[in-house]
PDB file of C-alpha atoms in Angstrom:
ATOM      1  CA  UNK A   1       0.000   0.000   0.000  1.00  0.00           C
ATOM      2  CA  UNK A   2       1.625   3.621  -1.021  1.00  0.00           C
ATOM      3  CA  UNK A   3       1.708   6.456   1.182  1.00  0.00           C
ATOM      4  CA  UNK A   4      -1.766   8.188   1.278  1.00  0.00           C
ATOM      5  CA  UNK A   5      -1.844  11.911   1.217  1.00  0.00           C
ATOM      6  CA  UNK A   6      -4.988  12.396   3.506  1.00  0.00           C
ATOM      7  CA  UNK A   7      -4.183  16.507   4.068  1.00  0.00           C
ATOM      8  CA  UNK A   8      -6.835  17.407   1.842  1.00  0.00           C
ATOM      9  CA  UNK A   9      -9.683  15.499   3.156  1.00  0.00           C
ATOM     10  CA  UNK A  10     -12.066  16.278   5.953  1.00  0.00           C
ATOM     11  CA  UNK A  11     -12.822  13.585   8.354  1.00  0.00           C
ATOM     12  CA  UNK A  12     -16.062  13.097  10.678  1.00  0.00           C
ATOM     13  CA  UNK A  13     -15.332  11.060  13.886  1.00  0.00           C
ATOM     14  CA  UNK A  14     -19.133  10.031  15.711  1.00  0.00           C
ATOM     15  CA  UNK A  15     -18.270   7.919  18.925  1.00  0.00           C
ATOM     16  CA  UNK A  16     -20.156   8.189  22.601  1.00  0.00           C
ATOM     17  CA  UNK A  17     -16.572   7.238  23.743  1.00  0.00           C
ATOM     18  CA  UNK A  18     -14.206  10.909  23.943  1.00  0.00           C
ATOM     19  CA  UNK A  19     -10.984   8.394  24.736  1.00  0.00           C
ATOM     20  CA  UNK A  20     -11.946   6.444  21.566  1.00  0.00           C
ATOM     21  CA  UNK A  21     -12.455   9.532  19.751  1.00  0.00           C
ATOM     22  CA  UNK A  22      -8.930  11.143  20.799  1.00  0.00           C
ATOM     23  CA  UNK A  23      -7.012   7.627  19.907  1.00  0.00           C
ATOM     24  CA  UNK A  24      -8.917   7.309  16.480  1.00  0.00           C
ATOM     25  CA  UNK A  25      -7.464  11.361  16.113  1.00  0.00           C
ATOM     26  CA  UNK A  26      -4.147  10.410  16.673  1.00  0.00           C
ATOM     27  CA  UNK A  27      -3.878   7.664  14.462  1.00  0.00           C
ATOM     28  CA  UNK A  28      -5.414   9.603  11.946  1.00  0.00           C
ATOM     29  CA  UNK A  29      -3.077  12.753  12.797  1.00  0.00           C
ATOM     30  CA  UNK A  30      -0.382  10.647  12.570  1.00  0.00           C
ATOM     31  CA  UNK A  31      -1.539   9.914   9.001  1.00  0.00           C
ATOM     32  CA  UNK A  32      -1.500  12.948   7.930  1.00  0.00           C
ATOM     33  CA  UNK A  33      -4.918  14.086   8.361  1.00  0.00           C
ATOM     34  CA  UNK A  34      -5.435  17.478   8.898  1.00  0.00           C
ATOM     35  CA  UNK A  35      -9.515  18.390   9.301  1.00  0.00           C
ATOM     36  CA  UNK A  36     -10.435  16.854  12.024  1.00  0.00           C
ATOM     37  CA  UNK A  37     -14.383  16.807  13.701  1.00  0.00           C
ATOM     38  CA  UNK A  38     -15.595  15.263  16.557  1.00  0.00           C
ATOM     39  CA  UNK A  39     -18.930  14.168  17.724  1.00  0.00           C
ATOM     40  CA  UNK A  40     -19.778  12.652  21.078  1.00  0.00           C
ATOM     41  CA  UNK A  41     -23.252  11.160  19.830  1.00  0.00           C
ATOM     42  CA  UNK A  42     -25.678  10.670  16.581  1.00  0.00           C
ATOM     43  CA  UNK A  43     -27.441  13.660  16.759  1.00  0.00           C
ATOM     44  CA  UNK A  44     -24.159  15.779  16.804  1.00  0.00           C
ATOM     45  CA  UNK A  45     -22.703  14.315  14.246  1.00  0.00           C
ATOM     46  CA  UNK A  46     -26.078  14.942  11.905  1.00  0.00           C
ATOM     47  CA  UNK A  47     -25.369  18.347  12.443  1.00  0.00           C
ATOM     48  CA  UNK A  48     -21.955  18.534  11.728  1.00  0.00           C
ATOM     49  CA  UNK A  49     -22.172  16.152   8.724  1.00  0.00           C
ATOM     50  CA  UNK A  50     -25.334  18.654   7.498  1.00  0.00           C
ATOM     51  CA  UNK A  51     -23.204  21.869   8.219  1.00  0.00           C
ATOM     52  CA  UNK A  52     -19.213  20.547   6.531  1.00  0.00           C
ATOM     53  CA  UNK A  53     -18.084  18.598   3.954  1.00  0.00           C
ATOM     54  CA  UNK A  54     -17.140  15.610   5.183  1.00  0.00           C
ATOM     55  CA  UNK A  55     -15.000  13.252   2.945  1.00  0.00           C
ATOM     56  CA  UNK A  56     -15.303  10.063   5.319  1.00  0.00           C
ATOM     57  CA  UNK A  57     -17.051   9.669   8.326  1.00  0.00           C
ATOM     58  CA  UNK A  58     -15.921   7.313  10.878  1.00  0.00           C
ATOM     59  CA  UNK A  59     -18.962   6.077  13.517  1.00  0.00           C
ATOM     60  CA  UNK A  60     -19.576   3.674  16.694  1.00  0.00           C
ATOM     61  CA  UNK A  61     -22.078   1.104  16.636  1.00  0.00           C
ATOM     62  CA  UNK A  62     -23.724   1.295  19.585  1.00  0.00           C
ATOM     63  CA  UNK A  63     -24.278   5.158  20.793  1.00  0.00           C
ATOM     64  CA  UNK A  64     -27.261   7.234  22.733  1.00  0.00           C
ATOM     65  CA  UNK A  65     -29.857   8.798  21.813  1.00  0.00           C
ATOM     66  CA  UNK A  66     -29.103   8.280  18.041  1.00  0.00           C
ATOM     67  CA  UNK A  67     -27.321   4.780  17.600  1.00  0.00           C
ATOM     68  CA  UNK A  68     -24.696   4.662  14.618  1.00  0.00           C
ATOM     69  CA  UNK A  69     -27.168   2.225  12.333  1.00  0.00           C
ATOM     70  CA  UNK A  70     -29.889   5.492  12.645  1.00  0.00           C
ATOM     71  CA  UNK A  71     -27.108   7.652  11.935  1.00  0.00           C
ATOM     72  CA  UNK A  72     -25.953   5.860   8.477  1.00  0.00           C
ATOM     73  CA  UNK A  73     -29.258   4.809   7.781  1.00  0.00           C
ATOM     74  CA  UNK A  74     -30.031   9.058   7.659  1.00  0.00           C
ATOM     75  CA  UNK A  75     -26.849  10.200   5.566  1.00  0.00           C
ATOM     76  CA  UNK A  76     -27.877   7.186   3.089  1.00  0.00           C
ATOM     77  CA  UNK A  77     -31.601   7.978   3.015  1.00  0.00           C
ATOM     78  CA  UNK A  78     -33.085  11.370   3.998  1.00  0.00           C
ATOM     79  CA  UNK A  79     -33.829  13.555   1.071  1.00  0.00           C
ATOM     80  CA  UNK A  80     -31.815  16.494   3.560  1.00  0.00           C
ATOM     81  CA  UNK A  81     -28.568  14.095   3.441  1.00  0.00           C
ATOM     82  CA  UNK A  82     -26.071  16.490   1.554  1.00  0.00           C
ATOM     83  CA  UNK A  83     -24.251  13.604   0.720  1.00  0.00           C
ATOM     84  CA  UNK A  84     -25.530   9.875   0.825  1.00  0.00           C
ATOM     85  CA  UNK A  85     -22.415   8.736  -1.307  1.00  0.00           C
ATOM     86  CA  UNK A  86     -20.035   9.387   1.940  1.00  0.00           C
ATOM     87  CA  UNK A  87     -17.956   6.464   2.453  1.00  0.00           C
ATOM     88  CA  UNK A  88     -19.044   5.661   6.042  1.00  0.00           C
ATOM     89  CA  UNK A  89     -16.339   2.617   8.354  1.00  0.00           C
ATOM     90  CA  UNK A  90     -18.451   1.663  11.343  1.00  0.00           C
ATOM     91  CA  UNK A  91     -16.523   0.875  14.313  1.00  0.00           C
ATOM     92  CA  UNK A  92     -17.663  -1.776  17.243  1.00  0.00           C
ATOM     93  CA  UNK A  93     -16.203  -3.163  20.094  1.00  0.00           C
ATOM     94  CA  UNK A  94     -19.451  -5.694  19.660  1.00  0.00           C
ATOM     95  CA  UNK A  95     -17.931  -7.861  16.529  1.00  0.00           C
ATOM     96  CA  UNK A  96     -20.690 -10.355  15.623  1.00  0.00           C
ATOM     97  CA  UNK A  97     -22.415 -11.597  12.723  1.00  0.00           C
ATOM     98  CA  UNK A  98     -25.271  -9.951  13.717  1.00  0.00           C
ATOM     99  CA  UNK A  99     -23.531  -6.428  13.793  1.00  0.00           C
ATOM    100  CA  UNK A 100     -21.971  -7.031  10.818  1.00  0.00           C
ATOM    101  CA  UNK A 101     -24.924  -7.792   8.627  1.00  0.00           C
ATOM    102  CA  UNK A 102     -26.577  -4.868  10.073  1.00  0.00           C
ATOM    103  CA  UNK A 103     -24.289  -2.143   9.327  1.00  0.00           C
ATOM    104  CA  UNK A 104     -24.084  -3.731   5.847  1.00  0.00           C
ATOM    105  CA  UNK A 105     -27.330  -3.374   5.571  1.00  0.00           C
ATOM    106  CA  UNK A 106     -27.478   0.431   6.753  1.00  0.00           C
ATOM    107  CA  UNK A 107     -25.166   1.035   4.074  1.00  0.00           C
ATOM    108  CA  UNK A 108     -21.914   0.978   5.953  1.00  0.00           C
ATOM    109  CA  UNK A 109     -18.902   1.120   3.331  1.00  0.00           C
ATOM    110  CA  UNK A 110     -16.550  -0.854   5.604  1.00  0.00           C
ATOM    111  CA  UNK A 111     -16.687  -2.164   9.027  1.00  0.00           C
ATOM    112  CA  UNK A 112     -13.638  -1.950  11.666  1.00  0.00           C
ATOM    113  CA  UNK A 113     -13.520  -3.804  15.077  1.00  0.00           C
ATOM    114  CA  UNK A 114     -12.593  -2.573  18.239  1.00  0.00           C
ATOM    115  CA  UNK A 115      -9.964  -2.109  19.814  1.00  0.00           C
ATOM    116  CA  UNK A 116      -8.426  -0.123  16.969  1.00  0.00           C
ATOM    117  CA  UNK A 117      -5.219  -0.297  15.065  1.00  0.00           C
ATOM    118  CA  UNK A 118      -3.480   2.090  13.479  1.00  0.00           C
ATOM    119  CA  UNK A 119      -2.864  -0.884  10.440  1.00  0.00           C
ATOM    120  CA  UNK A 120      -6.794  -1.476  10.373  1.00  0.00           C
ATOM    121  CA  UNK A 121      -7.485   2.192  10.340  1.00  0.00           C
ATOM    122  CA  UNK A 122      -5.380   2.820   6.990  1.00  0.00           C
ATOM    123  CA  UNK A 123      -6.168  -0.193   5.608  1.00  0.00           C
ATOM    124  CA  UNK A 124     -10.176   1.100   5.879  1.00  0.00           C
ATOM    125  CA  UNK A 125      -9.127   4.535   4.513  1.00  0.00           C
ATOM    126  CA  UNK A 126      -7.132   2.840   1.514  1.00  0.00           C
ATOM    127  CA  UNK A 127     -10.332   0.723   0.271  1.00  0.00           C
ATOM    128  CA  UNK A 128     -12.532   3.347   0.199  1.00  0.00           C
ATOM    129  CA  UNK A 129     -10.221   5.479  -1.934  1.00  0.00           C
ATOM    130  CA  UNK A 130      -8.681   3.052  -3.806  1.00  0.00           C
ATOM    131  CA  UNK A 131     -11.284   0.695  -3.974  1.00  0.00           C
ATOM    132  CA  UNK A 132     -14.434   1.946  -3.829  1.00  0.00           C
ATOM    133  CA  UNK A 133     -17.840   0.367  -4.840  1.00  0.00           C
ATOM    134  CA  UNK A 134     -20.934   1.279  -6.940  1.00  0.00           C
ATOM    135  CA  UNK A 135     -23.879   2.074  -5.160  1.00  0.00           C
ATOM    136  CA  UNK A 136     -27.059  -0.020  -5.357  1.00  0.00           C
ATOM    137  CA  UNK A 137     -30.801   0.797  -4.682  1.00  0.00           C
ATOM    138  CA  UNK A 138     -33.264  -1.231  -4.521  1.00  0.00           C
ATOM    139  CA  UNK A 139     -36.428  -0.938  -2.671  1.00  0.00           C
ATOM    140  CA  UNK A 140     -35.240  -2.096   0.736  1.00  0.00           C
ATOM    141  CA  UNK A 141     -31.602  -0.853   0.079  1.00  0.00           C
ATOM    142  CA  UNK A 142     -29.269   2.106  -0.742  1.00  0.00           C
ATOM    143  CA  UNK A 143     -25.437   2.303  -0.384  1.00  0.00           C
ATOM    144  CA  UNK A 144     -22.794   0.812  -1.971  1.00  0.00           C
ATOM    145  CA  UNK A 145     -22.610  -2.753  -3.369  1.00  0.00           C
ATOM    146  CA  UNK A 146     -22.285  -5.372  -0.217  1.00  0.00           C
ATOM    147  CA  UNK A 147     -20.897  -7.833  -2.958  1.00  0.00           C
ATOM    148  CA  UNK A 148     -17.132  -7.859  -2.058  1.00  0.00           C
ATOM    149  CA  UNK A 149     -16.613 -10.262  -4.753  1.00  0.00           C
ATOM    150  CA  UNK A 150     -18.302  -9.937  -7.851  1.00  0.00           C
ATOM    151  CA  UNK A 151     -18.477 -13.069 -10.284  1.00  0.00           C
ATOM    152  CA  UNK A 152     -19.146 -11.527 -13.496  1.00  0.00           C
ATOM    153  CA  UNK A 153     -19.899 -14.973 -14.731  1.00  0.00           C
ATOM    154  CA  UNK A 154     -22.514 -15.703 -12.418  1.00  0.00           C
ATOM    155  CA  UNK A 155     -25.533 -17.363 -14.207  1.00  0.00           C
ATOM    156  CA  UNK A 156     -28.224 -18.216 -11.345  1.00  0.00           C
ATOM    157  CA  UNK A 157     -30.598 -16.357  -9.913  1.00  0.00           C
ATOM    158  CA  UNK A 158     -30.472 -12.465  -8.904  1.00  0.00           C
ATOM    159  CA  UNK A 159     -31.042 -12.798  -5.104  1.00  0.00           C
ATOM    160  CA  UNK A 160     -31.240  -8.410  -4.333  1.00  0.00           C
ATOM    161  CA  UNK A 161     -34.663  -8.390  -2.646  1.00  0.00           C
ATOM    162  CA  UNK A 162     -35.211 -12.010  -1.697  1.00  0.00           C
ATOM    163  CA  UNK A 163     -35.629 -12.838   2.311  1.00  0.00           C
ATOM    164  CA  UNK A 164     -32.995 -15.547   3.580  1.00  0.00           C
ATOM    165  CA  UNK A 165     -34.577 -18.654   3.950  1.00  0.00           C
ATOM    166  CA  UNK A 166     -35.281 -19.952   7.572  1.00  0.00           C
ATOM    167  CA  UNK A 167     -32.765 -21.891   9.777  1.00  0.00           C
ATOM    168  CA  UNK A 168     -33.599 -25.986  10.053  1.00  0.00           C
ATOM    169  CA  UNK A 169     -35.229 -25.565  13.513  1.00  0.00           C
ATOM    170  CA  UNK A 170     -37.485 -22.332  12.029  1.00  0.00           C
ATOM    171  CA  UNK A 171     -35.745 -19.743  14.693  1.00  0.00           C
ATOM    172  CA  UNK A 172     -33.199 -17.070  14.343  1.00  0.00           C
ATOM    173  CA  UNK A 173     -29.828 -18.337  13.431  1.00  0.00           C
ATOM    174  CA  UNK A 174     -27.460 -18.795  16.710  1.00  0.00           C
ATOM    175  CA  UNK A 175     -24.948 -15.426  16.570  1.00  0.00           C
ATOM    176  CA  UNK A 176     -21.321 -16.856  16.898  1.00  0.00           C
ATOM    177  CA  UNK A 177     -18.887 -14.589  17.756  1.00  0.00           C
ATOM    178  CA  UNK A 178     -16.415 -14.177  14.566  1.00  0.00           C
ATOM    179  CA  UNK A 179     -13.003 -12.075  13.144  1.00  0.00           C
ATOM    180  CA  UNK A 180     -14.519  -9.377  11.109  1.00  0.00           C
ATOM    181  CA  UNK A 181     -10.888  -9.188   9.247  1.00  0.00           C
ATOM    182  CA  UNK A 182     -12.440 -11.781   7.541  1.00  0.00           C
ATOM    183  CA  UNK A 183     -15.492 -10.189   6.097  1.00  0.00           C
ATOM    184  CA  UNK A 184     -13.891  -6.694   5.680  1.00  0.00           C
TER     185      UNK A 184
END
């Protein structure tokens, strides 16, 4: 991975936590990034996201009153989003399935367990500038392509739309706990 010139971009941190906030800073001071803004809950970071430009925004999972699955699910789908395209990297200290799917179906862009690395941070910012995916809509759905791999010579069924099928017993699927370096 080459050397990332991040002066130039404006970054939105959205975390109940102000320790997490100040060590995701650092790292991301250390990088080279120069804008900076902080928000210590969802409804704070609306505003700032509504009043700047933000070039990537950078949110917890699990915050008060305005979680960070309300918060995406706003910049990707309210008509006074100024930009739903924002690449968004959801952060967790609660890595599950579950959590994962979720954000992925808010629209996160890329998702980034807890506790934080300065390797895992850059790696994030590096995929959504130097890999970044189309965006899809469909009636349930609207950010970008959850397909990490796409098979252009896929021939079955499109599946966009289509509930997942039930487990064998008829319940909800047990959650296992899993490495979300795997998945993203």
């Amino acid at each position: 991975m080459s050397a990332l010139d991040l002066r130039a971009l404006t970054m939105l941190i959205v975390d109940d936590n102000a320790n997490m906030r100040g060590i995701l800073a650092a790292i991301l001071k250390s990088a080279g990034v120069r804008r900076i803004l902080e928000a210590g809950d969802g409804v704070e970071g609306l505003k700032l996201f509504s009043e700047r430009e933000v070039d990537i925004v950078f949110t917890d999972l699990m915050m008060q009153p305005v979680d960070g699955l309300s918060f995406v699910h706003w910049i990707r789908n309210s008509q006074a989003s100024p930009n739903p395209y924002a690449p968004i990297i959801m952060m967790t200290g609660h890595a599950t399935r579950r959590s994962l799917d979720e954000a992925r179906m808010a629209g996160v862009t890329e998702f980034l367990a807890k506790p934080l690395t300065a390797r895992g941070v850059m790696h994030r910012i590096n995929e959504v500038i130097n890999n970044p995916r189309d965006f899809v809509r469909t009636e349930a759905y609207f950010g970008p392509c959850r397909r990490r791999r796409i098979d252009h010579d896929f021939a079955g069924d499109e599946r966009r739309g289509v509930q997942p099928a039930p487990t064998a017993l008829g319940g909800e699927a047990e959650i296992h706990a899993f490495d979300p370096e795997e998945c993203y």
